[in-house]
Tab-separated table of C-alpha atoms in Angstrom:
chain	number	residue	atom	x	y	z
A	1	UNK	CA	100.223	110.765	101.957
A	2	UNK	CA	99.272	109.950	97.800
A	3	UNK	CA	98.528	112.678	95.833
A	4	UNK	CA	98.202	112.870	92.706
A	5	UNK	CA	97.326	115.303	90.383
A	6	UNK	CA	96.104	114.259	86.035
A	7	UNK	CA	96.650	117.214	84.156
A	8	UNK	CA	95.407	117.466	80.530
A	9	UNK	CA	97.477	119.867	78.113
A	10	UNK	CA	94.976	120.223	74.636
A	11	UNK	CA	97.567	122.559	73.067
A	12	UNK	CA	99.988	119.413	73.343
A	13	UNK	CA	97.854	116.734	73.205
A	14	UNK	CA	98.902	114.979	76.326
A	15	UNK	CA	97.555	113.528	79.769
A	16	UNK	CA	100.019	113.906	82.627
A	17	UNK	CA	99.448	111.858	85.883
A	18	UNK	CA	102.130	113.379	89.105
A	19	UNK	CA	102.087	111.991	92.389
A	20	UNK	CA	102.967	113.233	94.499
A	21	UNK	CA	104.091	112.295	98.355
A	22	UNK	CA	105.530	114.483	100.763
A	23	UNK	CA	105.704	114.372	104.554
A	24	UNK	CA	106.292	117.335	106.888
A	25	UNK	CA	110.023	118.910	106.837
A	26	UNK	CA	111.146	115.672	105.074
A	27	UNK	CA	112.351	114.661	100.672
A	28	UNK	CA	108.481	114.713	98.347
A	29	UNK	CA	109.639	112.507	96.101
A	30	UNK	CA	107.087	112.403	92.212
A	31	UNK	CA	106.398	110.267	89.690
A	32	UNK	CA	105.290	111.657	86.768
A	33	UNK	CA	103.985	110.254	83.615
A	34	UNK	CA	102.972	111.436	79.964
A	35	UNK	CA	101.423	110.477	77.798
A	36	UNK	CA	100.432	111.515	73.659
A	37	UNK	CA	96.333	111.925	73.009
A	38	UNK	CA	97.132	112.365	68.790
A	39	UNK	CA	98.136	109.373	68.308
A	40	UNK	CA	98.074	110.287	63.772
A	41	UNK	CA	101.177	112.677	64.781
A	42	UNK	CA	104.552	112.053	63.601
A	43	UNK	CA	107.353	110.641	66.186
A	44	UNK	CA	108.482	114.502	65.601
A	45	UNK	CA	106.009	115.774	66.709
A	46	UNK	CA	105.204	113.626	69.626
A	47	UNK	CA	108.459	114.487	70.984
A	48	UNK	CA	108.992	117.886	71.089
A	49	UNK	CA	105.021	117.395	72.667
A	50	UNK	CA	106.162	115.382	75.395
A	51	UNK	CA	109.221	116.841	76.318
A	52	UNK	CA	107.397	120.509	76.167
A	53	UNK	CA	105.371	119.423	79.038
A	54	UNK	CA	108.178	118.299	81.227
A	55	UNK	CA	109.576	121.219	80.670
A	56	UNK	CA	106.411	122.910	80.879
A	57	UNK	CA	105.923	120.685	84.407
A	58	UNK	CA	109.387	121.278	85.742
A	59	UNK	CA	108.099	125.191	85.199
A	60	UNK	CA	105.555	124.436	87.346
A	61	UNK	CA	108.166	121.995	90.406
A	62	UNK	CA	111.069	124.180	90.134
A	63	UNK	CA	111.508	123.171	94.084
A	64	UNK	CA	112.663	118.806	91.966
A	65	UNK	CA	115.732	117.833	90.446
A	66	UNK	CA	115.220	114.635	87.181
A	67	UNK	CA	116.564	111.151	89.055
A	68	UNK	CA	115.266	109.327	86.266
A	69	UNK	CA	112.980	108.800	82.819
A	70	UNK	CA	112.199	106.141	80.738
A	71	UNK	CA	110.840	106.689	77.570
A	72	UNK	CA	109.069	104.144	76.076
A	73	UNK	CA	109.031	104.018	71.920
A	74	UNK	CA	107.818	102.389	69.681
A	75	UNK	CA	109.958	101.817	66.571
A	76	UNK	CA	113.717	102.347	69.555
A	77	UNK	CA	115.469	102.504	65.827
A	78	UNK	CA	114.325	105.030	64.004
A	79	UNK	CA	113.224	106.941	67.372
A	80	UNK	CA	116.491	106.567	69.335
A	81	UNK	CA	117.984	109.858	67.530
A	82	UNK	CA	115.612	111.945	69.239
A	83	UNK	CA	116.478	111.380	72.144
A	84	UNK	CA	120.394	111.801	71.994
A	85	UNK	CA	121.951	113.616	73.689
A	86	UNK	CA	120.684	112.657	76.533
A	87	UNK	CA	122.649	110.203	78.192
A	88	UNK	CA	125.482	113.422	79.136
A	89	UNK	CA	122.690	114.625	81.713
A	90	UNK	CA	123.141	113.825	84.949
A	91	UNK	CA	119.700	112.254	85.286
A	92	UNK	CA	118.990	108.476	84.825
A	93	UNK	CA	117.988	107.504	81.033
A	94	UNK	CA	116.175	104.737	80.026
A	95	UNK	CA	115.738	103.672	76.428
A	96	UNK	CA	112.976	100.883	75.569
A	97	UNK	CA	111.083	99.405	72.968
A	98	UNK	CA	107.524	98.465	74.643
A	99	UNK	CA	104.820	100.382	71.871
A	100	UNK	CA	102.415	102.827	74.248
A	101	UNK	CA	99.673	102.180	72.271
A	102	UNK	CA	98.409	103.821	68.737
A	103	UNK	CA	101.093	106.190	70.178
A	104	UNK	CA	105.279	106.859	69.625
A	105	UNK	CA	106.475	108.193	73.112
A	106	UNK	CA	105.377	107.272	76.253
A	107	UNK	CA	107.417	108.747	79.399
A	108	UNK	CA	108.025	107.707	83.679
A	109	UNK	CA	109.551	109.898	85.184
A	110	UNK	CA	111.107	110.060	88.548
A	111	UNK	CA	111.407	113.130	90.728
A	112	UNK	CA	112.774	114.069	94.297
A	113	UNK	CA	113.003	118.245	96.393
A	114	UNK	CA	115.766	119.605	95.681
A	115	UNK	CA	116.812	120.690	98.678
A	116	UNK	CA	119.096	117.932	100.590
A	117	UNK	CA	119.504	116.460	97.206
A	118	UNK	CA	121.890	115.608	94.264
A	119	UNK	CA	122.002	114.302	91.709
A	120	UNK	CA	124.812	113.192	89.627
A	121	UNK	CA	126.919	111.220	86.960
A	122	UNK	CA	129.076	108.555	88.928
A	123	UNK	CA	131.597	107.855	85.919
A	124	UNK	CA	133.416	104.544	88.672
A	125	UNK	CA	130.055	102.975	88.996
A	126	UNK	CA	128.774	104.317	86.022
A	127	UNK	CA	125.316	105.313	86.480
A	128	UNK	CA	122.996	108.121	87.691
A	129	UNK	CA	123.534	108.794	92.111
A	130	UNK	CA	121.354	110.571	94.077
A	131	UNK	CA	123.068	111.594	97.009
A	132	UNK	CA	120.806	112.266	100.183
A	133	UNK	CA	121.936	112.533	103.685
A	134	UNK	CA	122.263	109.217	105.087
A	135	UNK	CA	122.248	107.355	101.257
A	136	UNK	CA	123.417	106.964	97.460
A	137	UNK	CA	120.784	105.533	95.639
A	138	UNK	CA	122.554	103.828	92.285
A	139	UNK	CA	120.623	103.585	88.731
A	140	UNK	CA	121.897	101.610	85.629
A	141	UNK	CA	120.141	101.915	82.700
A	142	UNK	CA	120.559	100.498	79.512
A	143	UNK	CA	123.214	97.999	80.413
A	144	UNK	CA	123.707	95.360	78.239
A	145	UNK	CA	126.361	93.193	75.984
A	146	UNK	CA	126.806	91.832	72.067
A	147	UNK	CA	127.900	88.317	73.116
A	148	UNK	CA	126.651	85.576	71.164
A	149	UNK	CA	123.376	84.579	72.737
A	150	UNK	CA	121.120	85.907	75.555
A	151	UNK	CA	122.418	82.786	77.425
A	152	UNK	CA	126.083	84.656	77.677
A	153	UNK	CA	124.824	88.174	77.329
A	154	UNK	CA	123.124	88.120	80.484
A	155	UNK	CA	126.646	87.085	82.238
A	156	UNK	CA	128.383	89.294	80.946
A	157	UNK	CA	125.595	92.418	81.881
A	158	UNK	CA	125.391	90.724	85.137
A	159	UNK	CA	128.984	89.991	85.070
A	160	UNK	CA	129.786	93.703	85.011
A	161	UNK	CA	127.274	95.307	87.074
A	162	UNK	CA	128.371	93.639	89.573
A	163	UNK	CA	131.926	94.519	88.896
A	164	UNK	CA	130.795	97.830	88.722
A	165	UNK	CA	128.713	97.712	92.522
A	166	UNK	CA	132.325	96.546	93.941
A	167	UNK	CA	133.330	99.927	93.499
A	168	UNK	CA	131.697	101.160	96.060
A	169	UNK	CA	131.494	98.178	98.261
A	170	UNK	CA	128.402	97.276	97.120
A	171	UNK	CA	127.657	93.830	96.300
A	172	UNK	CA	124.403	92.069	94.663
A	173	UNK	CA	122.344	91.150	97.398
A	174	UNK	CA	123.146	92.912	99.970
A	175	UNK	CA	122.260	96.370	97.949
A	176	UNK	CA	120.692	95.880	94.923
A	177	UNK	CA	116.872	96.575	95.385
A	178	UNK	CA	115.131	96.000	91.755
A	179	UNK	CA	116.085	95.068	88.418
A	180	UNK	CA	114.414	95.287	84.842
A	181	UNK	CA	115.801	92.611	82.429
A	182	UNK	CA	114.268	93.334	78.746
A	183	UNK	CA	114.536	90.303	76.653
A	184	UNK	CA	115.120	90.426	72.906
A	185	UNK	CA	112.201	87.766	71.783
A	186	UNK	CA	110.744	86.425	74.692
A	187	UNK	CA	108.977	82.937	74.574
A	188	UNK	CA	112.442	82.515	72.605
A	189	UNK	CA	115.259	83.626	74.679
A	190	UNK	CA	113.612	83.871	77.849
A	191	UNK	CA	114.630	80.634	79.337
A	192	UNK	CA	118.091	81.429	78.427
A	193	UNK	CA	118.475	84.903	80.321
A	194	UNK	CA	116.620	82.633	83.405
A	195	UNK	CA	120.329	80.184	83.577
A	196	UNK	CA	122.010	82.784	84.085
A	197	UNK	CA	121.235	84.669	86.219
A	198	UNK	CA	120.095	81.794	88.585
A	199	UNK	CA	124.235	81.153	87.398
A	200	UNK	CA	125.124	84.107	88.591
A	201	UNK	CA	122.779	84.597	92.033
A	202	UNK	CA	123.858	81.392	92.925
A	203	UNK	CA	127.996	82.422	92.671
A	204	UNK	CA	126.428	85.655	94.860
A	205	UNK	CA	124.526	83.659	97.106
A	206	UNK	CA	121.158	84.347	96.714
A	207	UNK	CA	119.515	81.504	96.695
A	208	UNK	CA	115.789	80.301	97.591
A	209	UNK	CA	117.827	79.921	101.143
A	210	UNK	CA	118.847	83.406	101.543
A	211	UNK	CA	117.076	85.752	98.398
A	212	UNK	CA	116.944	86.938	95.340
A	213	UNK	CA	115.666	90.313	93.812
A	214	UNK	CA	112.541	92.213	93.164
A	215	UNK	CA	112.316	92.502	89.154
A	216	UNK	CA	110.396	92.876	85.858
A	217	UNK	CA	111.183	90.059	83.126
A	218	UNK	CA	109.301	91.017	79.517
A	219	UNK	CA	109.367	91.718	75.542
A	220	UNK	CA	111.982	94.903	75.122
A	221	UNK	CA	114.168	96.709	72.434
A	222	UNK	CA	117.131	97.967	72.898
A	223	UNK	CA	118.691	99.801	70.671
A	224	UNK	CA	121.868	97.860	70.365
A	225	UNK	CA	120.188	95.272	67.325
A	226	UNK	CA	122.297	92.594	68.575
A	227	UNK	CA	121.616	93.147	71.568
A	228	UNK	CA	119.311	90.557	72.723
A	229	UNK	CA	118.859	91.553	76.404
A	230	UNK	CA	118.955	94.659	78.445
A	231	UNK	CA	118.791	95.638	82.057
A	232	UNK	CA	118.027	98.463	84.077
A	233	UNK	CA	119.003	97.684	88.374
A	234	UNK	CA	118.442	100.240	91.523
A	235	UNK	CA	120.742	100.010	94.430
A	236	UNK	CA	121.603	101.923	97.613
A	237	UNK	CA	124.372	102.482	99.405
A	238	UNK	CA	123.990	103.105	103.658
A	239	UNK	CA	120.903	100.269	104.285
A	240	UNK	CA	121.301	98.323	107.070
A	241	UNK	CA	120.585	94.659	106.207
A	242	UNK	CA	117.399	94.503	108.106
A	243	UNK	CA	115.747	97.544	106.137
A	244	UNK	CA	114.303	95.713	103.074
A	245	UNK	CA	112.337	92.271	103.755
A	246	UNK	CA	110.840	90.673	100.666
A	247	UNK	CA	107.173	89.967	99.235
A	248	UNK	CA	105.780	86.678	99.576
A	249	UNK	CA	101.860	86.727	99.614
A	250	UNK	CA	101.859	82.709	99.564
A	251	UNK	CA	98.508	82.392	100.286
A	252	UNK	CA	97.821	83.684	96.291
A	253	UNK	CA	101.598	83.205	95.395
A	254	UNK	CA	103.948	80.014	95.386
A	255	UNK	CA	107.883	80.971	95.283
A	256	UNK	CA	109.551	81.877	91.458
A	257	UNK	CA	111.816	79.100	92.378
A	258	UNK	CA	109.328	76.877	92.947
A	259	UNK	CA	109.006	77.411	88.730
A	260	UNK	CA	113.357	77.786	88.013
A	261	UNK	CA	112.561	81.288	88.215
A	262	UNK	CA	115.378	83.219	90.489
A	263	UNK	CA	112.723	87.015	92.397
A	264	UNK	CA	111.193	88.281	94.311
A	265	UNK	CA	107.794	89.167	93.993
A	266	UNK	CA	108.480	92.101	95.866
A	267	UNK	CA	110.437	94.021	97.779
A	268	UNK	CA	110.268	96.771	100.535
A	269	UNK	CA	112.877	98.920	101.956
A	270	UNK	CA	112.407	100.942	105.907
A	271	UNK	CA	113.957	104.341	106.095
A	272	UNK	CA	113.013	106.232	109.184
A	273	UNK	CA	110.586	108.693	107.582
A	274	UNK	CA	108.964	105.964	105.340
A	275	UNK	CA	108.648	103.025	102.929
A	276	UNK	CA	109.804	101.777	99.486
A	277	UNK	CA	107.597	98.617	97.452
A	278	UNK	CA	108.460	97.759	94.553
A	279	UNK	CA	106.514	95.096	93.219
A	280	UNK	CA	107.374	92.866	91.043
A	281	UNK	CA	106.272	92.062	87.207
A	282	UNK	CA	102.784	90.443	88.433
A	283	UNK	CA	100.382	88.596	86.533
A	284	UNK	CA	97.696	86.231	87.039
A	285	UNK	CA	98.822	82.918	88.527
A	286	UNK	CA	98.264	81.080	91.860
A	287	UNK	CA	99.511	79.291	94.802
A	288	UNK	CA	100.448	75.852	92.863
A	289	UNK	CA	102.602	78.167	90.371
A	290	UNK	CA	99.756	77.697	87.813
A	291	UNK	CA	98.142	80.525	85.488
A	292	UNK	CA	93.670	81.510	86.404
A	293	UNK	CA	91.294	82.507	84.349
A	294	UNK	CA	93.930	81.469	80.651
A	295	UNK	CA	92.632	83.305	77.696
A	296	UNK	CA	90.437	85.561	80.195
A	297	UNK	CA	91.598	88.803	79.806
A	298	UNK	CA	88.825	90.801	82.727
A	299	UNK	CA	89.676	87.401	85.265
A	300	UNK	CA	93.563	88.391	84.601
A	301	UNK	CA	92.815	91.930	85.039
A	302	UNK	CA	91.181	91.237	89.197
A	303	UNK	CA	93.400	88.005	89.683
A	304	UNK	CA	96.530	89.830	88.800
A	305	UNK	CA	95.788	93.121	91.162
A	306	UNK	CA	94.275	90.368	93.522
A	307	UNK	CA	97.921	88.902	93.241
A	308	UNK	CA	99.506	92.950	94.387
A	309	UNK	CA	97.413	93.954	96.378
A	310	UNK	CA	97.991	90.603	98.952
A	311	UNK	CA	102.466	91.852	98.070
A	312	UNK	CA	101.260	95.198	99.259
A	313	UNK	CA	98.941	94.276	102.358
A	314	UNK	CA	102.933	92.190	103.379
A	315	UNK	CA	103.979	95.938	103.859
A	316	UNK	CA	100.807	97.306	105.433
A	317	UNK	CA	100.245	99.335	101.994
A	318	UNK	CA	96.964	99.076	99.585
A	319	UNK	CA	96.639	100.612	96.088
A	320	UNK	CA	96.036	103.893	97.619
A	321	UNK	CA	99.571	104.096	98.871
A	322	UNK	CA	100.736	103.216	94.888
A	323	UNK	CA	103.128	105.955	93.169
A	324	UNK	CA	103.172	104.758	89.359
A	325	UNK	CA	102.501	101.243	87.979
A	326	UNK	CA	103.803	99.863	84.826
A	327	UNK	CA	100.565	97.597	82.670
A	328	UNK	CA	102.904	95.081	79.983
A	329	UNK	CA	99.687	93.903	76.892
A	330	UNK	CA	100.513	90.559	75.327
A	331	UNK	CA	98.710	91.170	72.627
A	332	UNK	CA	98.550	94.817	71.528
A	333	UNK	CA	94.294	93.912	70.221
A	334	UNK	CA	93.324	94.056	74.341
A	335	UNK	CA	95.589	97.591	74.802
A	336	UNK	CA	92.062	99.381	74.208
A	337	UNK	CA	90.516	96.377	76.935
A	338	UNK	CA	93.450	96.354	79.175
A	339	UNK	CA	93.429	100.375	79.074
A	340	UNK	CA	89.266	100.669	80.130
A	341	UNK	CA	89.661	98.491	82.920
A	342	UNK	CA	92.759	100.491	84.412
A	343	UNK	CA	90.807	103.870	84.111
A	344	UNK	CA	87.070	102.497	85.639
A	345	UNK	CA	88.797	101.010	88.887
A	346	UNK	CA	92.601	102.617	89.673
A	347	UNK	CA	91.380	105.763	87.601
A	348	UNK	CA	94.433	108.310	90.297
A	349	UNK	CA	97.317	105.762	89.484
A	350	UNK	CA	100.654	107.630	87.318
A	351	UNK	CA	99.900	104.790	85.365
A	352	UNK	CA	102.021	103.868	81.917
A	353	UNK	CA	100.486	100.978	79.804
A	354	UNK	CA	102.731	99.779	76.965
A	355	UNK	CA	102.652	96.542	74.387
A	356	UNK	CA	105.671	94.440	75.839
A	357	UNK	CA	104.841	89.962	76.197
A	358	UNK	CA	105.492	88.391	79.365
A	359	UNK	CA	107.618	85.945	80.103
A	360	UNK	CA	104.982	82.865	79.888
A	361	UNK	CA	102.733	82.800	76.947
A	362	UNK	CA	99.136	81.947	78.457
A	363	UNK	CA	99.457	85.696	80.862
A	364	UNK	CA	97.530	87.993	78.914
A	365	UNK	CA	98.879	91.170	80.840
A	366	UNK	CA	101.374	91.447	84.046
A	367	UNK	CA	101.168	94.864	86.129
A	368	UNK	CA	104.487	96.811	88.538
A	369	UNK	CA	103.932	99.072	90.096
A	370	UNK	CA	105.372	101.366	92.998
A	371	UNK	CA	104.510	102.373	96.810
A	372	UNK	CA	105.213	104.152	99.441
A	373	UNK	CA	104.406	105.512	102.608
A	374	UNK	CA	104.161	107.211	106.049
A	375	UNK	CA	105.258	103.874	107.895
A	376	UNK	CA	109.110	105.292	109.596
A	377	UNK	CA	110.952	103.693	111.693
A	378	UNK	CA	112.906	105.895	114.385
A	379	UNK	CA	116.413	103.088	114.399
A	380	UNK	CA	116.813	104.355	111.103
A	381	UNK	CA	117.831	107.325	109.005
A	382	UNK	CA	115.308	109.673	106.736
A	383	UNK	CA	115.351	108.786	103.057
């Protein structure tokens, strides 16, 4: 059901990959990645080329509407002005400093068909909202705080997020599907973020005996120099508890709580007409929580994708169902080698590769992905 279209537009110096999931009579979904090919051009030129490419794609798909987009920047402090004004648009906007190799900017965008869909800014919950006939999808982005340290900032972010969800009769445990936590200087500050998140989850009843939330915790910077932690989050109103299932692949990976962190390896959301599968940031780890292939880049890539395949298999899916992935490379010197490896093994998948340190120094690379399958369950409404 996944069709991926790759286009190179030399006049704009961009590569565009679009993954499409379409079912007869139902909403279609599109994950789009746009990458710059001319690294020698300046930031202003690259941003203009990217925006021209996005506009061209939208003209070719006029039946779609933008729901979400994330810009990956090489220098957020100097480049954020190129995106000024986008905060006022209805679609969710995420901006993070994670350099896309030697270029200045890359884009991941998510669209749905416009029939029976509406995207609007919900001021009550301070989020972009995708409104469908049976579900409301909330996209919170750039949640941050300016209090003293990473632990207090994380606590403030989660406290505010749970309060915002409550305005829509939602809770963290019942409705939040996925988070991204961007930590500045992650080698130094990851532990503080983890401690505060765990305390929040315990208050919300999220434990190893219940469940956590699919997540990526990764190096990233925001425009506010005081922000040590930033969070994006995705929640859905209208789901029954049984529509969400968590993925473990315990023959390949251990529970994250065994080494002191609190996130799920993956989550599956069952709709009447399809499944959404969210795979958290996944590295080269075994069922004992140990790094596999220490110092070996290709070995770590092999192992992490073996882990991802095992997680997808629990949702009756495979790599052919993946619509989009983000690849995080710790050492910028490995960026080209990782790109070559990905192009060799998964050339069909829409992806963005960025330079961002993984939460454990020994992990050289980490990958997250989103998959969709046409496995429905008529007990529930369609997406």
